Short mmCIF file of C-alpha atoms in Angstrom, two decimals:
data_model
loop_
_atom_site.label_atom_id
_atom_site.label_comp_id
_atom_site.label_asym_id
_atom_site.label_seq_id
_atom_site.Cartn_x
_atom_site.Cartn_y
_atom_site.Cartn_z
CA MET E 181 -21.42 -38.40 12.37
CA ARG E 182 -23.19 -35.03 12.56
CA ILE E 183 -21.01 -32.15 13.76
CA VAL E 184 -22.04 -28.56 14.38
CA ILE E 185 -19.18 -26.10 14.03
CA VAL E 186 -19.58 -22.62 15.49
CA GLY E 187 -17.63 -19.91 13.69
CA GLY E 188 -15.61 -17.17 15.27
CA HIS E 189 -12.24 -18.01 13.80
CA MET E 190 -12.63 -19.12 10.20
CA SER E 191 -9.21 -20.52 9.31
CA PRO E 192 -8.94 -23.20 12.03
CA ALA E 193 -12.55 -24.23 11.39
CA LEU E 194 -11.74 -24.77 7.69
CA ALA E 195 -8.57 -26.68 8.59
CA VAL E 196 -10.51 -29.07 10.81
CA MET E 197 -13.28 -29.52 8.24
CA GLN E 198 -10.60 -30.36 5.68
CA ALA E 199 -9.18 -33.03 8.00
CA LEU E 200 -12.52 -34.69 8.85
CA PRO E 201 -13.09 -38.25 7.64
CA LYS E 202 -15.80 -38.92 5.07
CA ASP E 203 -18.44 -39.76 7.70
CA GLY E 204 -18.21 -36.24 9.16
CA GLN E 205 -21.37 -34.26 8.25
CA VAL E 206 -20.93 -30.58 9.10
CA TRP E 207 -23.38 -27.76 9.80
CA TYR E 208 -21.80 -24.34 10.30
CA ILE E 209 -23.27 -21.66 12.57
CA GLY E 210 -21.94 -18.18 11.89
CA ARG E 211 -22.54 -14.55 10.87
CA LYS E 212 -24.22 -13.93 7.55
CA HIS E 213 -23.39 -10.21 7.60
CA VAL E 214 -20.06 -8.45 8.13
CA PHE E 215 -21.25 -6.35 11.08
CA GLU E 216 -24.50 -6.09 12.98
CA GLY E 217 -26.83 -3.77 11.08
CA ASP E 218 -24.52 -3.84 8.05
CA LYS E 219 -25.79 -5.21 4.73
CA GLY E 220 -22.39 -6.53 3.65
CA ILE E 221 -22.37 -10.34 3.32
CA SER E 222 -19.66 -11.97 5.44
CA LEU E 223 -16.73 -13.87 3.97
CA GLU E 224 -17.49 -16.87 6.20
CA TYR E 225 -20.98 -17.14 4.71
CA GLN E 226 -19.60 -16.93 1.16
CA THR E 227 -16.80 -19.43 1.83
CA VAL E 228 -18.84 -22.02 3.73
CA THR E 229 -21.72 -22.03 1.26
CA SER E 230 -19.28 -22.27 -1.67
CA LEU E 231 -18.01 -25.51 -0.14
CA GLY E 232 -21.54 -26.93 -0.08
CA ILE E 233 -21.73 -26.92 3.72
CA PRO E 234 -25.06 -25.89 5.29
CA PHE E 235 -24.70 -22.43 6.85
CA VAL E 236 -27.04 -21.49 9.72
CA PRO E 237 -27.04 -17.78 10.67
CA LEU E 238 -27.48 -16.92 14.34
CA THR E 239 -28.62 -13.61 15.84
CA THR E 240 -27.43 -12.84 19.34
CA GLY E 241 -25.81 -10.13 21.45
CA ARG E 242 -22.20 -9.57 22.37
CA LEU E 243 -20.75 -9.56 25.87
CA GLN E 244 -19.14 -6.13 25.70
CA ARG E 245 -16.28 -5.18 28.00
CA VAL E 246 -16.84 -1.45 27.50
CA TRP E 247 -20.30 -0.03 28.22
CA THR E 248 -21.80 2.01 25.38
CA ARG E 249 -25.28 3.17 24.42
CA HIS E 250 -25.63 -0.05 22.41
CA SER E 251 -24.69 -2.39 25.28
CA LEU E 252 -28.13 -2.80 26.85
CA PHE E 253 -29.72 -3.72 23.53
CA SER E 254 -26.90 -6.16 22.80
CA TYR E 255 -27.20 -7.90 26.18
CA ALA E 256 -30.97 -8.15 25.73
CA LYS E 257 -30.44 -10.24 22.60
CA ILE E 258 -28.34 -12.93 24.31
CA PRO E 259 -31.35 -14.90 25.70
CA TYR E 260 -32.88 -14.83 22.21
CA GLY E 261 -29.62 -16.25 20.85
CA ILE E 262 -29.76 -19.12 23.36
CA PHE E 263 -33.35 -20.02 22.44
CA GLN E 264 -32.49 -19.80 18.75
CA ALA E 265 -29.43 -22.04 19.27
CA ILE E 266 -31.55 -24.61 21.14
CA ALA E 267 -33.98 -24.73 18.21
CA ILE E 268 -31.12 -25.12 15.71
CA LEU E 269 -29.46 -27.95 17.63
CA ARG E 270 -32.76 -29.75 18.17
CA GLN E 271 -33.35 -29.69 14.45
CA ILE E 272 -29.85 -30.86 13.43
CA LYS E 273 -29.35 -33.36 16.31
CA PRO E 274 -25.52 -33.32 16.18
CA ALA E 275 -23.35 -35.85 17.98
CA VAL E 276 -20.99 -33.07 19.05
CA VAL E 277 -20.58 -29.28 18.89
CA LEU E 278 -17.16 -27.84 18.07
CA SER E 279 -16.75 -24.13 18.89
CA PHE E 280 -14.00 -21.81 17.67
CA GLY E 281 -14.70 -18.92 20.03
CA GLY E 282 -16.27 -15.54 19.43
CA TYR E 283 -19.56 -14.19 20.72
CA LEU E 284 -21.69 -16.72 18.81
CA SER E 285 -20.07 -19.57 20.73
CA LEU E 286 -21.66 -18.58 24.03
CA PRO E 287 -25.36 -19.18 23.20
CA VAL E 288 -24.52 -22.29 21.17
CA GLY E 289 -22.33 -23.64 23.97
CA ILE E 290 -25.05 -23.06 26.55
CA ALA E 291 -27.62 -24.66 24.26
CA SER E 292 -25.45 -27.76 23.75
CA PHE E 293 -25.05 -28.10 27.53
CA LEU E 294 -28.81 -27.81 28.12
CA LEU E 295 -29.44 -30.44 25.43
CA ARG E 296 -26.64 -32.67 26.77
CA ILE E 297 -24.67 -32.57 23.53
CA PRO E 298 -20.89 -32.89 24.01
CA LEU E 299 -19.17 -29.52 23.59
CA VAL E 300 -15.57 -29.11 22.41
CA ILE E 301 -14.14 -25.58 22.55
CA HIS E 302 -11.01 -24.37 20.81
CA GLU E 303 -8.84 -21.50 22.03
CA GLN E 304 -6.54 -20.26 19.30
CA THR E 305 -4.99 -17.24 21.03
CA GLN E 306 -2.06 -17.11 23.41
CA ASP E 307 -4.44 -16.20 26.26
CA ALA E 308 -8.14 -17.06 26.65
CA GLY E 309 -11.15 -15.58 24.91
CA PHE E 310 -14.01 -14.27 27.06
CA SER E 311 -16.60 -16.73 25.73
CA ASN E 312 -14.29 -19.71 26.18
CA VAL E 313 -13.60 -18.74 29.78
CA LEU E 314 -17.37 -18.63 30.42
CA LEU E 315 -17.85 -22.03 28.76
CA LYS E 316 -14.90 -23.84 30.32
CA ASN E 317 -16.87 -25.51 33.12
CA ILE E 318 -19.56 -26.94 30.85
CA ALA E 319 -17.28 -27.98 27.97
CA THR E 320 -16.52 -31.69 27.50
CA THR E 321 -13.07 -31.02 26.05
CA ILE E 322 -10.99 -27.84 25.81
CA ILE E 323 -8.35 -27.51 23.10
CA VAL E 324 -5.64 -24.85 23.24
CA SER E 325 -3.10 -23.77 20.65
CA PHE E 326 -0.38 -22.41 22.93
CA PRO E 327 1.05 -23.47 26.31
CA THR E 328 0.35 -19.97 27.66
CA SER E 329 -3.40 -20.71 27.53
CA LEU E 330 -3.27 -23.82 29.72
CA LYS E 331 -3.45 -21.86 32.97
CA TYR E 332 -6.93 -20.52 32.15
CA PHE E 333 -8.67 -23.90 31.89
CA PRO E 334 -9.24 -27.05 33.99
CA GLN E 335 -6.17 -29.25 33.59
CA GLN E 336 -8.05 -32.57 33.48
CA LYS E 337 -9.94 -31.80 30.27
CA THR E 338 -7.59 -29.41 28.46
CA VAL E 339 -5.36 -30.57 25.60
CA LEU E 340 -2.54 -28.68 23.85
CA THR E 341 -2.67 -29.37 20.11
CA GLY E 342 -1.23 -26.33 18.37
CA ASN E 343 -3.26 -24.14 16.01
CA PRO E 344 -4.72 -25.80 12.88
CA LEU E 345 -3.87 -23.90 9.71
CA TYR E 346 -5.80 -24.07 6.47
CA PHE E 347 -3.84 -24.27 3.24
CA GLY E 348 -6.40 -24.82 0.52
CA LYS E 349 -5.69 -25.21 -3.16
CA ALA E 350 -5.63 -21.81 -4.83
CA THR E 351 -8.37 -20.99 -7.33
CA LYS E 352 -7.94 -19.45 -10.78
CA GLU E 353 -9.34 -16.21 -9.36
CA ALA E 354 -6.38 -15.95 -6.97
CA ALA E 355 -3.82 -16.19 -9.78
CA GLN E 356 -5.78 -13.64 -11.81
CA LEU E 357 -5.56 -11.14 -8.93
CA ILE E 358 -1.78 -10.87 -9.27
CA PRO E 359 -0.79 -7.81 -11.34
CA GLN E 360 1.69 -8.30 -14.16
CA GLY E 361 5.14 -6.76 -13.90
CA SER E 362 8.62 -7.18 -12.46
CA LEU E 363 8.23 -5.27 -9.19
CA PRO E 364 7.85 -7.31 -5.97
CA LEU E 365 4.29 -8.19 -4.92
CA LEU E 366 2.74 -6.55 -1.84
CA LEU E 367 -0.38 -8.14 -0.36
CA VAL E 368 -2.55 -5.89 1.83
CA THR E 369 -5.30 -7.59 3.81
CA GLY E 370 -7.43 -6.60 6.77
CA GLY E 371 -8.88 -10.06 7.33
CA SER E 372 -12.37 -11.23 6.45
CA THR E 373 -14.04 -7.94 7.47
CA GLY E 374 -11.28 -5.69 6.18
CA SER E 375 -9.49 -3.02 8.20
CA HIS E 376 -10.46 0.64 7.94
CA ASP E 377 -7.14 1.69 9.52
CA ILE E 378 -5.12 -0.27 6.97
CA ASN E 379 -7.29 0.96 4.12
CA LEU E 380 -6.70 4.59 5.14
CA PHE E 381 -2.97 3.93 5.51
CA VAL E 382 -2.71 2.47 2.03
CA GLU E 383 -4.82 5.26 0.54
CA LYS E 384 -2.58 7.89 2.11
CA HIS E 385 0.67 6.28 0.95
CA LEU E 386 -0.48 4.62 -2.26
CA GLY E 387 1.88 6.58 -4.49
CA VAL E 388 4.90 5.48 -2.46
CA LEU E 389 3.73 1.87 -2.32
CA LEU E 390 3.20 1.70 -6.08
CA ASP E 391 6.71 3.07 -6.68
CA HIS E 392 8.10 -0.04 -4.99
CA TYR E 393 5.48 -2.80 -5.46
CA ARG E 394 2.66 -4.35 -7.38
CA VAL E 395 -0.20 -4.22 -4.86
CA ILE E 396 -3.18 -6.47 -4.14
CA HIS E 397 -5.42 -4.67 -1.65
CA GLN E 398 -8.27 -6.51 0.11
CA THR E 399 -10.55 -3.89 1.65
CA GLY E 400 -13.53 -5.79 3.09
CA ASP E 401 -17.10 -4.69 2.44
CA ALA E 402 -18.15 -2.74 5.53
CA GLN E 403 -20.84 -0.41 4.25
CA ILE E 404 -20.29 2.05 7.09
CA TYR E 405 -16.90 3.07 5.64
CA GLN E 406 -17.39 2.50 1.89
CA ASP E 407 -13.64 1.85 1.60
CA TYR E 408 -13.90 -0.41 -1.43
CA ASP E 409 -15.98 2.05 -3.45
CA ARG E 410 -13.73 4.97 -2.53
CA LEU E 411 -10.51 3.11 -3.36
CA MET E 412 -11.90 1.96 -6.69
CA ILE E 413 -12.39 5.63 -7.54
CA VAL E 414 -8.82 6.34 -6.39
CA ARG E 415 -7.61 3.53 -8.64
CA SER E 416 -9.53 4.85 -11.64
CA ASN E 417 -7.77 8.21 -11.25
CA LEU E 418 -4.26 6.73 -11.30
CA ALA E 419 -2.05 6.90 -14.35
CA GLN E 420 -2.32 3.76 -16.50
CA GLN E 421 1.05 2.33 -15.41
CA GLN E 422 0.24 2.67 -11.70
CA ARG E 423 -3.36 1.53 -12.17
CA SER E 424 -2.15 -1.72 -13.73
CA ARG E 425 -0.08 -2.40 -10.61
CA TYR E 426 -2.94 -1.82 -8.14
CA ILE E 427 -5.69 -4.43 -7.70
CA VAL E 428 -8.56 -3.73 -5.27
CA THR E 429 -10.85 -6.53 -4.07
CA LYS E 430 -13.44 -6.80 -1.30
CA PHE E 431 -12.57 -10.35 -0.26
CA ILE E 432 -9.88 -12.97 -0.58
CA SER E 433 -11.18 -16.41 0.28
CA PRO E 434 -9.39 -18.51 2.92
CA THR E 435 -8.74 -20.96 0.08
CA ASP E 436 -6.64 -18.33 -1.70
CA ILE E 437 -5.05 -16.31 1.08
CA SER E 438 -2.19 -18.71 1.87
CA PHE E 439 -1.34 -18.88 -1.86
CA LEU E 440 -1.15 -15.09 -2.05
CA PHE E 441 0.81 -14.91 1.21
CA ASN E 442 3.34 -17.24 -0.38
CA GLU E 443 3.49 -15.27 -3.64
CA ALA E 444 3.98 -11.91 -1.93
CA ALA E 445 7.36 -10.40 -1.17
CA LEU E 446 5.75 -8.50 1.71
CA VAL E 447 2.42 -8.64 3.55
CA ILE E 448 0.63 -5.78 5.32
CA SER E 449 -2.10 -7.12 7.60
CA ARG E 450 -3.75 -7.30 10.98
CA SER E 451 -2.11 -9.65 13.47
CA GLY E 452 -4.79 -12.20 14.22
CA ILE E 453 -3.21 -15.46 15.28
CA ASN E 454 -4.12 -17.29 12.06
CA SER E 455 -2.43 -14.66 9.90
CA VAL E 456 0.60 -14.64 12.18
CA MET E 457 0.94 -18.42 12.13
CA GLN E 458 0.57 -18.61 8.35
CA LEU E 459 3.24 -15.95 7.97
CA LEU E 460 5.45 -17.95 10.32
CA VAL E 461 4.96 -21.23 8.47
CA LEU E 462 5.65 -19.53 5.12
CA GLU E 463 8.50 -17.45 6.61
CA LYS E 464 6.98 -14.36 5.03
CA PRO E 465 8.02 -10.82 6.08
CA ALA E 466 5.16 -8.58 7.20
CA ILE E 467 4.17 -5.15 8.44
CA LEU E 468 1.49 -5.66 11.07
CA PHE E 469 -1.25 -3.34 12.32
CA PRO E 470 -2.49 -4.84 15.63
CA LEU E 471 -6.20 -4.32 16.25
CA ARG E 472 -6.45 -1.59 18.88
CA THR E 473 -9.72 -2.85 20.41
CA GLY E 474 -8.76 -6.52 20.82
CA GLN E 475 -9.12 -8.09 24.24
CA LYS E 476 -5.97 -8.29 26.41
CA ASN E 477 -3.93 -6.66 23.60
CA GLU E 478 -4.12 -10.05 21.89
CA GLN E 479 -3.12 -8.81 18.45
CA LEU E 480 -0.21 -6.79 19.80
CA LYS E 481 1.10 -9.94 21.52
CA ASN E 482 0.76 -11.87 18.26
CA ALA E 483 2.56 -9.14 16.33
CA THR E 484 5.34 -8.99 18.93
CA PHE E 485 5.77 -12.76 18.66
CA LEU E 486 6.31 -12.52 14.88
CA GLN E 487 8.58 -9.50 15.34
CA GLU E 488 10.75 -11.46 17.77
CA ALA E 489 10.82 -14.35 15.29
CA GLY E 490 12.52 -11.96 12.87
CA LEU E 491 9.67 -11.58 10.39
CA ALA E 492 7.64 -8.49 11.26
CA ASP E 493 7.58 -4.78 11.89
CA ILE E 494 4.71 -3.31 13.90
CA VAL E 495 2.76 -0.16 13.08
CA THR E 496 0.63 1.20 15.93
CA GLU E 497 -0.04 4.62 14.36
CA THR E 498 -1.34 5.25 10.84
CA ASP E 499 -0.07 8.83 10.56
CA MET E 500 3.38 8.17 9.10
CA SER E 501 5.36 10.35 6.73
CA ASN E 502 6.19 9.08 3.25
CA GLU E 503 9.85 8.97 4.23
CA ALA E 504 9.09 6.67 7.15
CA VAL E 505 7.07 4.37 4.90
CA ILE E 506 9.90 4.15 2.39
CA ARG E 507 12.40 3.26 5.13
CA LEU E 508 10.03 0.66 6.54
CA LEU E 509 9.38 -1.00 3.19
CA ALA E 510 13.03 -0.99 2.19
CA GLY E 511 14.08 -2.35 5.57
CA ARG E 512 11.65 -5.26 5.39
CA MET E 513 13.37 -6.71 2.35
CA LYS E 514 16.57 -7.26 4.38
CA TYR E 515 15.05 -9.84 6.73
CA HIS E 516 15.67 -13.51 5.98
CA GLY E 517 14.71 -16.62 7.92
CA ILE E 518 13.35 -17.08 11.41
CA THR E 519 14.77 -17.85 14.82
CA LYS E 520 15.27 -21.41 16.08
CA GLU E 521 12.67 -20.81 18.82
CA ALA E 522 10.11 -19.85 16.18
CA LYS E 523 10.89 -23.01 14.18
CA ASP E 524 10.27 -25.12 17.27
CA ILE E 525 6.88 -23.45 17.82
CA ARG E 526 5.97 -23.91 14.15
CA SER E 527 6.58 -27.65 14.27
CA MET E 528 3.99 -28.05 17.05
CA HIS E 529 1.21 -26.83 14.78
CA GLU E 530 1.80 -29.11 11.80
CA LYS E 531 -0.55 -31.93 12.89
CA ALA E 532 -3.00 -29.82 14.90
CA ALA E 533 -6.03 -30.36 12.64
CA GLU E 534 -5.76 -34.16 12.74
CA HIS E 535 -5.26 -34.09 16.51
CA ILE E 536 -8.37 -31.94 16.98
CA VAL E 537 -10.47 -34.27 14.79
CA SER E 538 -9.50 -37.21 16.99
CA LEU E 539 -10.49 -35.27 20.13
CA VAL E 540 -13.86 -34.29 18.58
CA TYR E 541 -14.67 -37.93 17.79
CA GLU E 542 -13.54 -38.97 21.25
CA ALA E 543 -15.87 -36.37 22.82
CA ALA E 544 -18.76 -37.53 20.65
CA GLY E 545 -18.14 -41.10 21.81
CA ALA E 546 -18.32 -39.91 25.40
CA LYS E 547 -21.99 -39.15 24.85
CA ALA E 548 -22.78 -42.87 24.74
CA LYS E 549 -20.75 -43.52 27.87
CA THR E 550 -22.55 -41.01 30.11
#
């Protein structure tokens, strides 16, 4: 069966692809570049193509909630995205389209509706993404990860499955990233695109961090900030002993990230729902930097959830004194285990990928019935 998967959230897409039966033939529509107008190649493009899955880049505009000088140009590209999506789907002829949210899902979802291809949309957050809300009336099936999302979608076609998590087998490259030594391991990651805020935070407090940890720092490859290049220079200027404890890398593949989460004594990261759920499943302590521009304070809600589970501290400002950083790092090592409520939530997500696969095949079968 031919399935088109629309990116947006990489980890659940990989988890579902991993759970597909052998007859599932996947084409992946996503972003080839990190940001619009940026030459950096996206992690989703690198990961999907490395798995031998056809990757189809799509150019379209974003539905922006805040009006800027770029908004008009962005909105003007949305019709082009729809026509491009129609052409892509006509060429592939999938039995079903599975969308994982994000701005690319809107033109592909509209195109699937116009071509009468069953559309399954997945909402991974605790609320509802803008694109998914716009697509809810034309979707065949709506899948949500949390009970709090149910109220946003039509009851008769919405199913609660939990959030599928991808735990791939670690590569040799992942093991080689880990610095040698006896100090605990700190993993710093800003997600697939990196986080400029986190990168600046680590740069400012690197001396303190290296006094307490071996550090793996994933910076992303956004050319607008040049964080990777700058931090490589910072690394080269460290004393040999500190330099050996500090590894800088642009990307960590989704195949490797859960392995490194598990190996780390502490994680510093954004608080996207996939990262939060992986940290919960692995019971890994974290310092979280919620994305300040996320819709409905989504990342702050995710971070608060993990904090209440007993696993996270939240940083909302990057200008912290060295003394505050030391207290924060030392305090994190005292946390052990998670609350019973968090364990109950975790158990709901264990079979999510398999459940979603069954719903995708059921939706594809509905095509023959209509």
